[in-house]
């Protein structure tokens, strides 16, 4: 399992409720791909959302986000943490 | 206080030790600006580093990073978390 940070750039105006719903939708199906979404941070003004996950691959993360309608624009493995 | 995510794009090859040292350098002077760096995640392959902080302003975060020689390329307030 690797930790990943993915980034969405087109979520302008996202509300706390919408962020919570999107996260819940991901959590509901994440097991299909062996992914776990740990946390997400959003900037409604610029429309940027960062999602932290643990997963077997970047593709697994991207597939879950696509199925819930929240396609990520970027993803990076982040093996180092402090 | 607001939560911020800042991003560095030019840290290719960063090691766990270098990430730890950079984070420690920020922690050592963060109080000068009322900032607290909570966590950082790094991808040595693409050279991307994400730093999560709490601070009175984006400028305060950027000043600390600049003083420790780790200028950030982007910063966003992330008032929403899940």
Short mmCIF file of C-alpha atoms in Angstrom, two decimals:
data_model
loop_
_atom_site.label_atom_id
_atom_site.label_comp_id
_atom_site.label_asym_id
_atom_site.label_seq_id
_atom_site.Cartn_x
_atom_site.Cartn_y
_atom_site.Cartn_z
CA UNK A 1 0.00 0.00 0.00
CA UNK A 2 1.21 3.47 -0.88
CA UNK A 3 0.00 6.84 0.30
CA UNK A 4 -1.26 9.21 -2.41
CA UNK A 5 -2.24 12.86 -2.62
CA UNK A 6 -4.63 13.69 -5.41
CA UNK A 7 -5.73 17.16 -6.42
CA UNK A 8 -8.95 18.48 -7.98
CA UNK A 9 -8.77 21.94 -9.58
CA UNK A 10 -12.36 22.54 -10.62
CA UNK A 11 -14.41 22.58 -7.41
CA UNK A 12 -15.08 26.33 -7.11
CA UNK A 13 -17.77 27.11 -4.56
CA UNK A 14 -17.70 23.67 -2.92
CA UNK A 15 -19.49 23.72 0.43
CA UNK A 16 -18.66 21.78 3.61
CA UNK A 17 -21.74 19.63 2.94
CA UNK A 18 -20.70 18.87 -0.66
CA UNK A 19 -17.18 17.95 0.48
CA UNK A 20 -18.64 15.63 3.11
CA UNK A 21 -21.00 14.01 0.58
CA UNK A 22 -18.22 13.50 -1.99
CA UNK A 23 -16.00 11.94 0.66
CA UNK A 24 -18.83 9.66 1.84
CA UNK A 25 -19.47 8.55 -1.75
CA UNK A 26 -15.79 7.61 -2.10
CA UNK A 27 -15.79 5.78 1.26
CA UNK A 28 -18.88 3.81 0.25
CA UNK A 29 -17.13 2.10 -2.70
CA UNK A 30 -13.41 2.41 -1.87
CA UNK A 31 -13.15 -1.23 -0.75
CA UNK A 32 -13.83 -2.39 -4.33
CA UNK A 33 -10.30 -1.23 -5.18
CA UNK A 34 -8.62 -1.71 -1.79
CA UNK A 35 -8.36 2.09 -1.39
CA UNK A 36 -8.86 4.10 1.79
CA UNK A 37 -9.53 7.83 1.62
CA UNK A 38 -8.12 9.30 4.84
CA UNK A 39 -8.70 13.00 4.61
CA UNK A 40 -9.58 15.87 2.28
CA UNK A 41 -9.00 19.63 2.37
CA UNK A 42 -10.85 22.16 0.21
CA UNK A 43 -10.40 25.76 -0.90
CA UNK A 44 -13.83 26.84 -2.23
CA UNK A 45 -12.41 30.11 -3.59
CA UNK A 46 -9.87 28.62 -6.00
CA UNK A 47 -11.79 25.33 -6.32
CA UNK A 48 -8.84 23.23 -5.17
CA UNK A 49 -9.40 20.00 -3.26
CA UNK A 50 -6.59 17.78 -1.89
CA UNK A 51 -7.37 14.15 -0.99
CA UNK A 52 -5.05 11.90 1.00
CA UNK A 53 -5.45 8.16 0.54
CA UNK A 54 -3.78 4.79 0.95
CA UNK A 55 -4.08 2.50 -2.03
CA UNK A 56 -2.46 -0.28 -4.03
CA UNK A 57 -1.97 2.08 -7.02
CA UNK A 58 -2.71 5.59 -8.31
CA UNK A 59 -5.07 4.03 -10.88
CA UNK A 60 -7.14 2.46 -8.08
CA UNK A 61 -7.62 5.89 -6.47
CA UNK A 62 -8.51 7.50 -9.79
CA UNK A 63 -11.07 4.80 -10.62
CA UNK A 64 -12.93 5.35 -7.32
CA UNK A 65 -12.97 9.14 -7.83
CA UNK A 66 -14.23 8.68 -11.40
CA UNK A 67 -17.03 6.34 -10.37
CA UNK A 68 -18.27 8.89 -7.81
CA UNK A 69 -18.10 11.71 -10.39
CA UNK A 70 -15.14 13.48 -8.84
CA UNK A 71 -12.37 13.00 -11.38
CA UNK A 72 -8.97 14.02 -9.99
CA UNK A 73 -6.70 16.27 -12.09
CA UNK A 74 -3.40 15.17 -10.53
CA UNK A 75 -2.15 12.38 -8.33
CA UNK A 76 1.22 11.77 -6.70
CA UNK A 77 2.48 8.97 -4.48
CA UNK A 78 3.70 10.59 -1.24
CA UNK A 79 5.86 7.88 0.36
CA UNK A 80 7.56 10.41 2.70
CA UNK A 81 5.68 12.01 5.59
CA UNK A 82 6.71 14.19 8.48
CA UNK B 1 -6.20 31.23 12.27
CA UNK B 2 -6.73 29.55 8.94
CA UNK B 3 -5.51 26.22 7.66
CA UNK B 4 -3.30 26.33 4.56
CA UNK B 5 -1.89 23.80 2.09
CA UNK B 6 1.27 24.93 0.33
CA UNK B 7 2.99 23.09 -2.49
CA UNK B 8 6.63 22.89 -3.57
CA UNK B 9 7.28 21.62 -7.11
CA UNK B 10 11.06 21.53 -7.23
CA UNK B 11 12.19 18.99 -4.62
CA UNK B 12 13.16 16.09 -6.88
CA UNK B 13 15.14 13.41 -5.05
CA UNK B 14 14.23 14.69 -1.56
CA UNK B 15 15.03 12.08 1.10
CA UNK B 16 13.16 11.28 4.33
CA UNK B 17 16.05 12.92 6.22
CA UNK B 18 15.93 16.10 4.13
CA UNK B 19 12.16 16.35 4.57
CA UNK B 20 12.57 15.96 8.32
CA UNK B 21 15.33 18.60 8.44
CA UNK B 22 13.32 21.07 6.36
CA UNK B 23 10.28 20.55 8.61
CA UNK B 24 12.42 20.99 11.76
CA UNK B 25 13.88 24.23 10.36
CA UNK B 26 10.35 25.56 9.79
CA UNK B 27 9.22 24.48 13.28
CA UNK B 28 12.22 26.22 14.86
CA UNK B 29 11.14 29.69 13.66
CA UNK B 30 7.40 29.32 12.98
CA UNK B 31 6.43 31.10 16.20
CA UNK B 32 7.92 34.37 14.85
CA UNK B 33 4.90 34.55 12.52
CA UNK B 34 2.32 32.69 14.64
CA UNK B 35 2.41 29.78 12.17
CA UNK B 36 2.25 26.07 12.96
CA UNK B 37 3.36 23.51 10.40
CA UNK B 38 1.32 20.37 11.10
CA UNK B 39 2.38 17.87 8.49
CA UNK B 40 4.18 17.41 5.17
CA UNK B 41 4.03 14.77 2.42
CA UNK B 42 6.65 14.32 -0.27
CA UNK B 43 6.94 12.63 -3.66
CA UNK B 44 10.70 12.42 -4.37
CA UNK B 45 10.09 11.26 -7.95
CA UNK B 46 8.13 14.29 -9.18
CA UNK B 47 9.69 16.59 -6.56
CA UNK B 48 6.31 17.60 -5.12
CA UNK B 49 5.96 18.45 -1.41
CA UNK B 50 2.65 19.35 0.28
CA UNK B 51 2.73 21.17 3.64
CA UNK B 52 -0.28 21.60 5.91
CA UNK B 53 -0.21 24.51 8.36
CA UNK B 54 -2.29 26.75 10.55
CA UNK B 55 -1.47 30.44 10.29
CA UNK B 56 -2.80 33.97 10.51
CA UNK B 57 -2.19 34.49 6.75
CA UNK B 58 -0.73 32.87 3.62
CA UNK B 59 2.04 35.48 3.67
CA UNK B 60 3.09 34.38 7.17
CA UNK B 61 3.49 30.78 5.95
CA UNK B 62 5.43 31.89 2.86
CA UNK B 63 7.79 34.08 4.92
CA UNK B 64 8.74 31.17 7.20
CA UNK B 65 9.34 28.85 4.20
CA UNK B 66 11.45 31.55 2.52
CA UNK B 67 13.59 32.14 5.59
CA UNK B 68 14.39 28.41 5.81
CA UNK B 69 15.26 28.27 2.10
CA UNK B 70 12.19 26.26 1.07
CA UNK B 71 10.19 28.73 -1.00
CA UNK B 72 6.68 27.43 -1.75
CA UNK B 73 5.33 27.59 -5.31
CA UNK B 74 1.62 27.65 -4.41
CA UNK B 75 -0.48 28.18 -1.33
CA UNK B 76 -4.22 27.86 -0.74
CA UNK B 77 -6.33 28.38 2.34
CA UNK B 78 -8.21 25.11 3.00
CA UNK B 79 -11.01 26.12 5.38
CA UNK B 80 -12.98 22.91 4.67
CA UNK B 81 -11.76 19.54 5.95
CA UNK B 82 -13.28 16.10 6.03
#
